[in-house]
mmCIF file of N, CA and C in Angstrom:
data_model
loop_
_atom_site.group_PDB
_atom_site.id
_atom_site.type_symbol
_atom_site.label_atom_id
_atom_site.label_comp_id
_atom_site.label_asym_id
_atom_site.label_seq_id
_atom_site.Cartn_x
_atom_site.Cartn_y
_atom_site.Cartn_z
ATOM 1 N N GLN A 1391 113.251 77.871 97.693
ATOM 2 C CA GLN A 1391 113.356 78.814 97.663
ATOM 3 C C GLN A 1391 112.351 79.531 96.152
ATOM 4 N N VAL A 1392 112.138 80.210 96.584
ATOM 5 C CA VAL A 1392 111.432 81.091 95.330
ATOM 6 C C VAL A 1392 112.226 81.444 94.824
ATOM 7 N N GLN A 1393 112.252 82.163 93.252
ATOM 8 C CA GLN A 1393 113.522 82.632 92.642
ATOM 9 C C GLN A 1393 112.419 83.641 91.719
ATOM 10 N N LEU A 1394 111.807 85.086 90.842
ATOM 11 C CA LEU A 1394 110.952 84.825 90.025
ATOM 12 C C LEU A 1394 112.153 85.981 89.263
ATOM 13 N N VAL A 1395 112.866 85.278 88.037
ATOM 14 C CA VAL A 1395 113.991 86.659 87.227
ATOM 15 C C VAL A 1395 113.332 87.310 86.536
ATOM 16 N N GLU A 1396 113.463 88.276 85.691
ATOM 17 C CA GLU A 1396 112.592 89.336 84.807
ATOM 18 C C GLU A 1396 113.883 89.440 83.589
ATOM 19 N N SER A 1397 113.114 89.555 82.458
ATOM 20 C CA SER A 1397 114.321 90.321 81.681
ATOM 21 C C SER A 1397 113.332 90.820 80.322
ATOM 22 N N GLY A 1398 113.797 91.905 79.079
ATOM 23 C CA GLY A 1398 113.004 92.265 78.174
ATOM 24 C C GLY A 1398 113.182 94.226 78.467
ATOM 25 N N GLY A 1399 113.371 94.453 79.639
ATOM 26 C CA GLY A 1399 112.842 95.313 79.548
ATOM 27 C C GLY A 1399 114.223 96.286 78.623
ATOM 28 N N GLY A 1400 113.911 97.748 78.199
ATOM 29 C CA GLY A 1400 114.984 98.767 77.437
ATOM 30 C C GLY A 1400 113.939 99.638 77.784
ATOM 31 N N LEU A 1401 114.829 100.566 76.479
ATOM 32 C CA LEU A 1401 114.299 101.817 75.742
ATOM 33 C C LEU A 1401 114.156 101.555 74.684
ATOM 34 N N VAL A 1402 112.622 102.061 74.439
ATOM 35 C CA VAL A 1402 112.298 101.980 73.147
ATOM 36 C C VAL A 1402 111.391 103.595 73.034
ATOM 37 N N GLN A 1403 111.292 103.867 71.417
ATOM 38 C CA GLN A 1403 110.184 105.335 71.090
ATOM 39 C C GLN A 1403 108.735 104.934 71.645
ATOM 40 N N PRO A 1404 108.391 105.856 71.499
ATOM 41 C CA PRO A 1404 107.083 105.788 71.666
ATOM 42 C C PRO A 1404 106.454 104.878 70.450
ATOM 43 N N GLY A 1405 105.245 104.599 70.706
ATOM 44 C CA GLY A 1405 104.261 103.817 69.426
ATOM 45 C C GLY A 1405 105.642 102.173 69.311
ATOM 46 N N GLY A 1406 106.504 102.303 70.101
ATOM 47 C CA GLY A 1406 107.059 101.193 70.187
ATOM 48 C C GLY A 1406 106.064 99.787 70.911
ATOM 49 N N SER A 1407 107.415 98.848 71.045
ATOM 50 C CA SER A 1407 106.904 97.509 71.592
ATOM 51 C C SER A 1407 107.915 96.775 72.283
ATOM 52 N N LEU A 1408 107.475 95.988 73.551
ATOM 53 C CA LEU A 1408 108.962 95.403 74.347
ATOM 54 C C LEU A 1408 107.831 93.886 75.086
ATOM 55 N N ARG A 1409 108.813 93.268 74.588
ATOM 56 C CA ARG A 1409 107.578 92.141 75.898
ATOM 57 C C ARG A 1409 109.014 91.550 76.790
ATOM 58 N N LEU A 1410 108.856 91.672 77.846
ATOM 59 C CA LEU A 1410 109.000 91.120 79.297
ATOM 60 C C LEU A 1410 108.869 89.440 79.588
ATOM 61 N N SER A 1411 110.244 89.258 79.643
ATOM 62 C CA SER A 1411 109.829 88.089 80.623
ATOM 63 C C SER A 1411 110.183 87.806 81.949
ATOM 64 N N CYS A 1412 109.582 86.393 82.910
ATOM 65 C CA CYS A 1412 109.429 85.797 83.758
ATOM 66 C C CYS A 1412 109.268 84.541 84.356
ATOM 67 N N THR A 1413 110.595 84.319 84.341
ATOM 68 C CA THR A 1413 110.990 82.995 84.711
ATOM 69 C C THR A 1413 111.139 82.776 86.412
ATOM 70 N N VAL A 1414 109.869 81.389 86.837
ATOM 71 C CA VAL A 1414 109.848 81.575 87.368
ATOM 72 C C VAL A 1414 110.678 80.006 88.341
ATOM 73 N N SER A 1415 111.105 78.971 89.547
ATOM 74 C CA SER A 1415 111.785 78.117 90.218
ATOM 75 C C SER A 1415 111.218 78.193 91.491
ATOM 76 N N GLY A 1416 111.538 76.969 92.062
ATOM 77 C CA GLY A 1416 111.153 76.778 93.431
ATOM 78 C C GLY A 1416 109.556 76.583 93.874
ATOM 79 N N THR A 1417 109.004 76.470 92.508
ATOM 80 C CA THR A 1417 107.623 76.294 93.198
ATOM 81 C C THR A 1417 107.055 75.712 92.200
ATOM 82 N N VAL A 1418 105.491 75.215 92.283
ATOM 83 C CA VAL A 1418 104.269 75.182 91.200
ATOM 84 C C VAL A 1418 103.798 75.889 89.833
ATOM 85 N N PHE A 1419 104.633 76.204 88.948
ATOM 86 C CA PHE A 1419 104.293 77.453 88.476
ATOM 87 C C PHE A 1419 102.666 76.951 87.589
ATOM 88 N N SER A 1420 102.095 76.051 87.491
ATOM 89 C CA SER A 1420 101.644 76.667 86.915
ATOM 90 C C SER A 1420 100.003 76.543 87.706
ATOM 91 N N LEU A 1421 100.610 75.906 88.951
ATOM 92 C CA LEU A 1421 99.304 76.408 90.382
ATOM 93 C C LEU A 1421 99.687 78.006 90.543
ATOM 94 N N SER A 1422 99.898 78.982 89.890
ATOM 95 C CA SER A 1422 100.438 79.606 90.878
ATOM 96 C C SER A 1422 99.871 80.916 89.957
ATOM 97 N N ALA A 1423 98.604 81.591 90.464
ATOM 98 C CA ALA A 1423 98.773 83.138 90.040
ATOM 99 C C ALA A 1423 99.717 83.981 90.047
ATOM 100 N N MET A 1424 100.224 85.125 88.738
ATOM 101 C CA MET A 1424 100.977 85.234 88.341
ATOM 102 C C MET A 1424 100.556 87.183 87.558
ATOM 103 N N GLY A 1425 101.327 88.255 87.845
ATOM 104 C CA GLY A 1425 101.037 89.710 88.250
ATOM 105 C C GLY A 1425 102.228 90.615 87.093
ATOM 106 N N TRP A 1426 101.250 91.629 86.744
ATOM 107 C CA TRP A 1426 102.949 92.648 86.510
ATOM 108 C C TRP A 1426 102.375 93.749 87.138
ATOM 109 N N TYR A 1427 103.356 94.209 87.655
ATOM 110 C CA TYR A 1427 103.636 95.781 87.983
ATOM 111 C C TYR A 1427 104.780 96.452 87.987
ATOM 112 N N ARG A 1428 103.808 97.401 88.013
ATOM 113 C CA ARG A 1428 104.911 98.862 87.177
ATOM 114 C C ARG A 1428 104.999 100.220 88.621
ATOM 115 N N GLN A 1429 105.597 100.467 88.705
ATOM 116 C CA GLN A 1429 106.228 101.716 89.529
ATOM 117 C C GLN A 1429 106.873 102.709 88.946
ATOM 118 N N ALA A 1430 106.343 103.827 88.582
ATOM 119 C CA ALA A 1430 106.919 105.038 88.078
ATOM 120 C C ALA A 1430 107.399 105.654 89.258
ATOM 121 N N PRO A 1431 108.500 107.229 89.454
ATOM 122 C CA PRO A 1431 109.160 107.740 89.908
ATOM 123 C C PRO A 1431 107.643 108.503 90.912
ATOM 124 N N GLY A 1432 108.163 108.586 91.794
ATOM 125 C CA GLY A 1432 107.218 109.239 93.187
ATOM 126 C C GLY A 1432 105.620 108.689 92.577
ATOM 127 N N LYS A 1433 105.057 107.298 92.528
ATOM 128 C CA LYS A 1433 103.969 106.916 91.717
ATOM 129 C C LYS A 1433 103.703 106.230 93.113
ATOM 130 N N GLN A 1434 102.444 105.710 93.031
ATOM 131 C CA GLN A 1434 102.802 104.244 93.891
ATOM 132 C C GLN A 1434 102.228 103.009 92.697
ATOM 133 N N ARG A 1435 103.315 101.844 92.954
ATOM 134 C CA ARG A 1435 102.625 100.736 92.761
ATOM 135 C C ARG A 1435 101.510 100.548 92.035
ATOM 136 N N GLU A 1436 101.778 100.295 90.870
ATOM 137 C CA GLU A 1436 99.884 99.792 90.203
ATOM 138 C C GLU A 1436 100.484 98.252 89.705
ATOM 139 N N LEU A 1437 99.074 97.878 89.315
ATOM 140 C CA LEU A 1437 98.750 96.393 88.093
ATOM 141 C C LEU A 1437 99.025 96.920 87.129
ATOM 142 N N VAL A 1438 99.718 96.256 86.247
ATOM 143 C CA VAL A 1438 99.189 96.693 84.508
ATOM 144 C C VAL A 1438 98.550 95.097 84.088
ATOM 145 N N ALA A 1439 99.636 93.711 84.678
ATOM 146 C CA ALA A 1439 98.580 92.596 84.006
ATOM 147 C C ALA A 1439 98.186 91.748 85.466
ATOM 148 N N ALA A 1440 96.958 90.677 84.934
ATOM 149 C CA ALA A 1440 97.249 89.799 85.807
ATOM 150 C C ALA A 1440 96.939 88.158 85.164
ATOM 151 N N ILE A 1441 96.669 87.249 85.060
ATOM 152 C CA ILE A 1441 96.862 85.889 84.994
ATOM 153 C C ILE A 1441 96.602 85.336 85.883
ATOM 154 N N THR A 1442 95.651 84.299 85.897
ATOM 155 C CA THR A 1442 95.407 83.152 86.844
ATOM 156 C C THR A 1442 96.043 81.899 86.613
ATOM 157 N N SER A 1443 95.890 80.832 87.335
ATOM 158 C CA SER A 1443 96.382 79.317 86.941
ATOM 159 C C SER A 1443 95.629 78.817 86.116
ATOM 160 N N GLY A 1444 94.498 79.398 85.782
ATOM 161 C CA GLY A 1444 93.927 79.622 84.021
ATOM 162 C C GLY A 1444 93.689 79.751 83.439
ATOM 163 N N GLY A 1445 94.014 80.698 83.433
ATOM 164 C CA GLY A 1445 94.525 81.319 82.148
ATOM 165 C C GLY A 1445 93.414 83.418 81.881
ATOM 166 N N ARG A 1446 92.427 82.818 82.744
ATOM 167 C CA ARG A 1446 91.928 84.204 83.088
ATOM 168 C C ARG A 1446 92.705 85.753 82.862
ATOM 169 N N THR A 1447 92.595 85.796 82.121
ATOM 170 C CA THR A 1447 93.649 87.594 82.774
ATOM 171 C C THR A 1447 92.196 89.227 83.092
ATOM 172 N N THR A 1448 93.128 89.748 83.836
ATOM 173 C CA THR A 1448 92.769 90.944 84.012
ATOM 174 C C THR A 1448 94.002 92.529 83.202
ATOM 175 N N TYR A 1449 93.312 93.448 83.422
ATOM 176 C CA TYR A 1449 93.326 94.815 83.012
ATOM 177 C C TYR A 1449 92.849 95.995 83.067
ATOM 178 N N PRO A 1450 94.017 97.072 83.644
ATOM 179 C CA PRO A 1450 93.530 98.354 83.666
ATOM 180 C C PRO A 1450 93.359 98.926 82.156
ATOM 181 N N ASP A 1451 92.298 99.576 82.451
ATOM 182 C CA ASP A 1451 92.197 100.812 81.446
ATOM 183 C C ASP A 1451 92.975 101.271 80.337
ATOM 184 N N SER A 1452 94.064 101.889 81.354
ATOM 185 C CA SER A 1452 95.015 102.558 81.124
ATOM 186 C C SER A 1452 96.184 101.835 80.411
ATOM 187 N N VAL A 1453 95.984 100.275 79.988
ATOM 188 C CA VAL A 1453 96.688 99.435 79.373
ATOM 189 C C VAL A 1453 96.215 98.302 78.283
ATOM 190 N N LYS A 1454 94.758 98.338 78.670
ATOM 191 C CA LYS A 1454 93.474 97.501 77.667
ATOM 192 C C LYS A 1454 93.831 97.784 76.691
ATOM 193 N N GLY A 1455 94.495 96.644 75.857
ATOM 194 C CA GLY A 1455 94.411 96.550 74.275
ATOM 195 C C GLY A 1455 95.769 96.993 73.632
ATOM 196 N N ARG A 1456 96.429 97.343 74.257
ATOM 197 C CA ARG A 1456 97.924 97.799 74.693
ATOM 198 C C ARG A 1456 98.734 96.688 74.709
ATOM 199 N N PHE A 1457 98.155 96.138 75.802
ATOM 200 C CA PHE A 1457 99.644 94.463 77.038
ATOM 201 C C PHE A 1457 98.960 93.816 76.919
ATOM 202 N N THR A 1458 99.731 92.557 76.868
ATOM 203 C CA THR A 1458 99.335 91.318 76.417
ATOM 204 C C THR A 1458 99.776 90.307 77.522
ATOM 205 N N ILE A 1459 99.018 90.115 78.850
ATOM 206 C CA ILE A 1459 99.949 88.479 79.679
ATOM 207 C C ILE A 1459 99.641 87.646 79.372
ATOM 208 N N SER A 1460 100.670 86.121 79.151
ATOM 209 C CA SER A 1460 100.384 85.472 78.908
ATOM 210 C C SER A 1460 100.845 84.497 79.628
ATOM 211 N N ARG A 1461 101.328 82.967 79.577
ATOM 212 C CA ARG A 1461 102.264 82.194 80.566
ATOM 213 C C ARG A 1461 102.061 80.688 79.884
ATOM 214 N N ASP A 1462 103.643 80.729 80.433
ATOM 215 C CA ASP A 1462 103.587 79.119 79.079
ATOM 216 C C ASP A 1462 104.627 78.087 80.688
ATOM 217 N N ASN A 1463 104.016 77.488 80.868
ATOM 218 C CA ASN A 1463 103.888 76.737 81.755
ATOM 219 C C ASN A 1463 105.171 75.680 82.125
ATOM 220 N N SER A 1464 105.192 75.369 80.373
ATOM 221 C CA SER A 1464 105.973 74.480 80.440
ATOM 222 C C SER A 1464 107.583 74.496 80.409
ATOM 223 N N LYS A 1465 107.429 76.241 80.275
ATOM 224 C CA LYS A 1465 108.787 76.935 80.689
ATOM 225 C C LYS A 1465 108.561 77.861 82.238
ATOM 226 N N ASN A 1466 107.724 77.550 83.074
ATOM 227 C CA ASN A 1466 107.649 78.588 84.103
ATOM 228 C C ASN A 1466 108.169 79.881 83.369
ATOM 229 N N THR A 1467 107.326 79.972 82.441
ATOM 230 C CA THR A 1467 107.259 81.644 82.163
ATOM 231 C C THR A 1467 106.445 82.358 82.052
ATOM 232 N N VAL A 1468 106.257 83.676 82.097
ATOM 233 C CA VAL A 1468 105.222 84.728 82.203
ATOM 234 C C VAL A 1468 105.494 86.020 81.674
ATOM 235 N N TYR A 1469 104.732 86.454 80.851
ATOM 236 C CA TYR A 1469 105.053 87.065 79.844
ATOM 237 C C TYR A 1469 103.983 88.498 79.490
ATOM 238 N N LEU A 1470 104.768 89.744 79.131
ATOM 239 C CA LEU A 1470 103.763 90.778 78.999
ATOM 240 C C LEU A 1470 104.367 91.328 77.627
ATOM 241 N N GLN A 1471 103.382 91.631 76.535
ATOM 242 C CA GLN A 1471 103.987 92.601 75.362
ATOM 243 C C GLN A 1471 103.484 93.326 75.585
ATOM 244 N N MET A 1472 103.814 94.214 75.279
ATOM 245 C CA MET A 1472 103.639 96.289 75.208
ATOM 246 C C MET A 1472 103.455 96.241 74.320
ATOM 247 N N ASN A 1473 102.804 96.675 73.447
ATOM 248 C CA ASN A 1473 102.394 97.719 72.542
ATOM 249 C C ASN A 1473 102.209 99.128 71.734
ATOM 250 N N SER A 1474 102.212 99.834 71.445
ATOM 251 C CA SER A 1474 101.901 100.472 71.518
ATOM 252 C C SER A 1474 102.064 101.504 72.511
ATOM 253 N N LEU A 1475 103.227 101.423 73.064
ATOM 254 C CA LEU A 1475 103.849 102.156 73.901
ATOM 255 C C LEU A 1475 103.811 104.028 74.511
ATOM 256 N N LYS A 1476 103.588 104.364 74.861
ATOM 257 C CA LYS A 1476 103.723 106.336 75.404
ATOM 258 C C LYS A 1476 104.240 106.198 76.909
ATOM 259 N N PRO A 1477 104.635 107.683 76.776
ATOM 260 C CA PRO A 1477 106.055 107.934 77.330
ATOM 261 C C PRO A 1477 105.404 106.934 79.002
ATOM 262 N N GLU A 1478 103.943 107.438 79.210
ATOM 263 C CA GLU A 1478 103.677 107.351 80.861
ATOM 264 C C GLU A 1478 104.102 106.030 80.756
ATOM 265 N N ASP A 1479 104.442 104.900 79.533
ATOM 266 C CA ASP A 1479 104.374 104.009 80.119
ATOM 267 C C ASP A 1479 105.976 103.467 80.853
ATOM 268 N N THR A 1480 106.562 104.759 81.327
ATOM 269 C CA THR A 1480 108.032 105.061 81.850
ATOM 270 C C THR A 1480 107.623 104.641 82.970
ATOM 271 N N ALA A 1481 108.387 103.044 83.347
ATOM 272 C CA ALA A 1481 108.404 103.386 85.104
ATOM 273 C C ALA A 1481 109.135 101.931 85.057
ATOM 274 N N VAL A 1482 109.739 100.635 86.471
ATOM 275 C CA VAL A 1482 110.022 99.676 86.675
ATOM 276 C C VAL A 1482 108.891 98.640 86.595
ATOM 277 N N TYR A 1483 109.268 97.634 86.531
ATOM 278 C CA TYR A 1483 108.287 96.897 85.637
ATOM 279 C C TYR A 1483 108.858 95.748 86.871
ATOM 280 N N TYR A 1484 107.014 95.243 87.477
ATOM 281 C CA TYR A 1484 107.748 93.466 88.360
ATOM 282 C C TYR A 1484 107.170 92.840 88.167
ATOM 283 N N CYS A 1485 107.623 91.889 88.373
ATOM 284 C CA CYS A 1485 107.076 90.162 88.309
ATOM 285 C C CYS A 1485 106.545 89.778 89.529
ATOM 286 N N ALA A 1486 104.960 89.631 89.703
ATOM 287 C CA ALA A 1486 104.775 88.886 90.697
ATOM 288 C C ALA A 1486 104.353 87.758 91.082
ATOM 289 N N LEU A 1487 104.352 86.471 91.758
ATOM 290 C CA LEU A 1487 103.801 85.159 92.131
ATOM 291 C C LEU A 1487 103.117 85.610 92.765
ATOM 292 N N THR A 1488 101.518 86.273 93.127
ATOM 293 C CA THR A 1488 100.054 86.518 93.537
ATOM 294 C C THR A 1488 99.297 85.656 94.764
ATOM 295 N N ALA A 1489 99.889 84.358 94.245
ATOM 296 C CA ALA A 1489 98.447 83.268 94.519
ATOM 297 C C ALA A 1489 99.252 82.199 94.474
ATOM 298 N N PRO A 1490 98.861 81.345 95.507
ATOM 299 C CA PRO A 1490 98.531 81.163 96.723
ATOM 300 C C PRO A 1490 99.799 81.491 97.808
ATOM 301 N N LEU A 1491 101.381 81.503 96.878
ATOM 302 C CA LEU A 1491 102.180 82.296 97.815
ATOM 303 C C LEU A 1491 102.354 84.043 96.986
ATOM 304 N N ASN A 1492 102.933 84.549 97.961
ATOM 305 C CA ASN A 1492 103.295 85.832 97.614
ATOM 306 C C ASN A 1492 104.762 86.643 97.634
ATOM 307 N N TYR A 1493 105.218 86.248 96.041
ATOM 308 C CA TYR A 1493 107.076 86.565 95.959
ATOM 309 C C TYR A 1493 107.509 87.443 94.521
ATOM 310 N N TRP A 1494 108.248 88.603 94.896
ATOM 311 C CA TRP A 1494 108.236 89.300 93.650
ATOM 312 C C TRP A 1494 109.711 89.398 92.931
ATOM 313 N N GLY A 1495 110.043 89.558 91.824
ATOM 314 C CA GLY A 1495 111.213 89.623 91.012
ATOM 315 C C GLY A 1495 111.585 90.817 91.300
ATOM 316 N N GLN A 1496 112.728 91.326 91.012
ATOM 317 C CA GLN A 1496 113.847 92.864 91.376
ATOM 318 C C GLN A 1496 113.370 93.767 90.276
ATOM 319 N N GLY A 1497 112.978 94.139 89.416
ATOM 320 C CA GLY A 1497 112.344 94.705 88.537
ATOM 321 C C GLY A 1497 112.776 94.949 87.539
ATOM 322 N N THR A 1498 112.480 95.357 86.313
ATOM 323 C CA THR A 1498 113.036 95.394 84.651
ATOM 324 C C THR A 1498 112.954 97.109 84.026
ATOM 325 N N GLN A 1499 113.770 97.817 84.237
ATOM 326 C CA GLN A 1499 112.997 99.163 83.565
ATOM 327 C C GLN A 1499 112.578 99.116 82.081
ATOM 328 N N VAL A 1500 111.373 100.256 82.228
ATOM 329 C CA VAL A 1500 111.243 99.995 81.237
ATOM 330 C C VAL A 1500 111.392 102.426 80.595
ATOM 331 N N THR A 1501 111.532 102.194 79.826
ATOM 332 C CA THR A 1501 112.055 103.651 79.166
ATOM 333 C C THR A 1501 111.206 103.434 77.872
ATOM 334 N N VAL A 1502 109.793 104.834 77.918
ATOM 335 C CA VAL A 1502 109.309 104.674 76.745
ATOM 336 C C VAL A 1502 109.933 106.244 76.073
ATOM 337 N N SER A 1503 110.237 107.022 74.837
ATOM 338 C CA SER A 1503 111.512 108.167 75.359
ATOM 339 C C SER A 1503 111.564 108.002 73.348
ATOM 340 N N SER A 1504 111.499 109.353 72.807
ATOM 341 C CA SER A 1504 112.426 109.483 71.713
ATOM 342 C C SER A 1504 113.338 109.967 71.785
#
């Protein structure tokens, strides 16, 4: 059974930083492509960062230069470092295993507010 467990969300002031973690079990993590998505109230879920099994990363323009996705295959964990956070980054953030299978974590709330 594949499981994704996220941690690290919370409340942060504008300009602050947070690091999200997602630990994967039940599959060969090192061969898996991973992604972080977010969904704000009333909006569609959107990709914020992706990383291939080989370590290649992708970001949308909205977070490029502020967010960094990384992975530690020895810990079966993918991270999302978020810097210079803005109120519009407020959302539920989801970790996803995107290839070769498709599984999602339960989500973690990130709130950026003063």
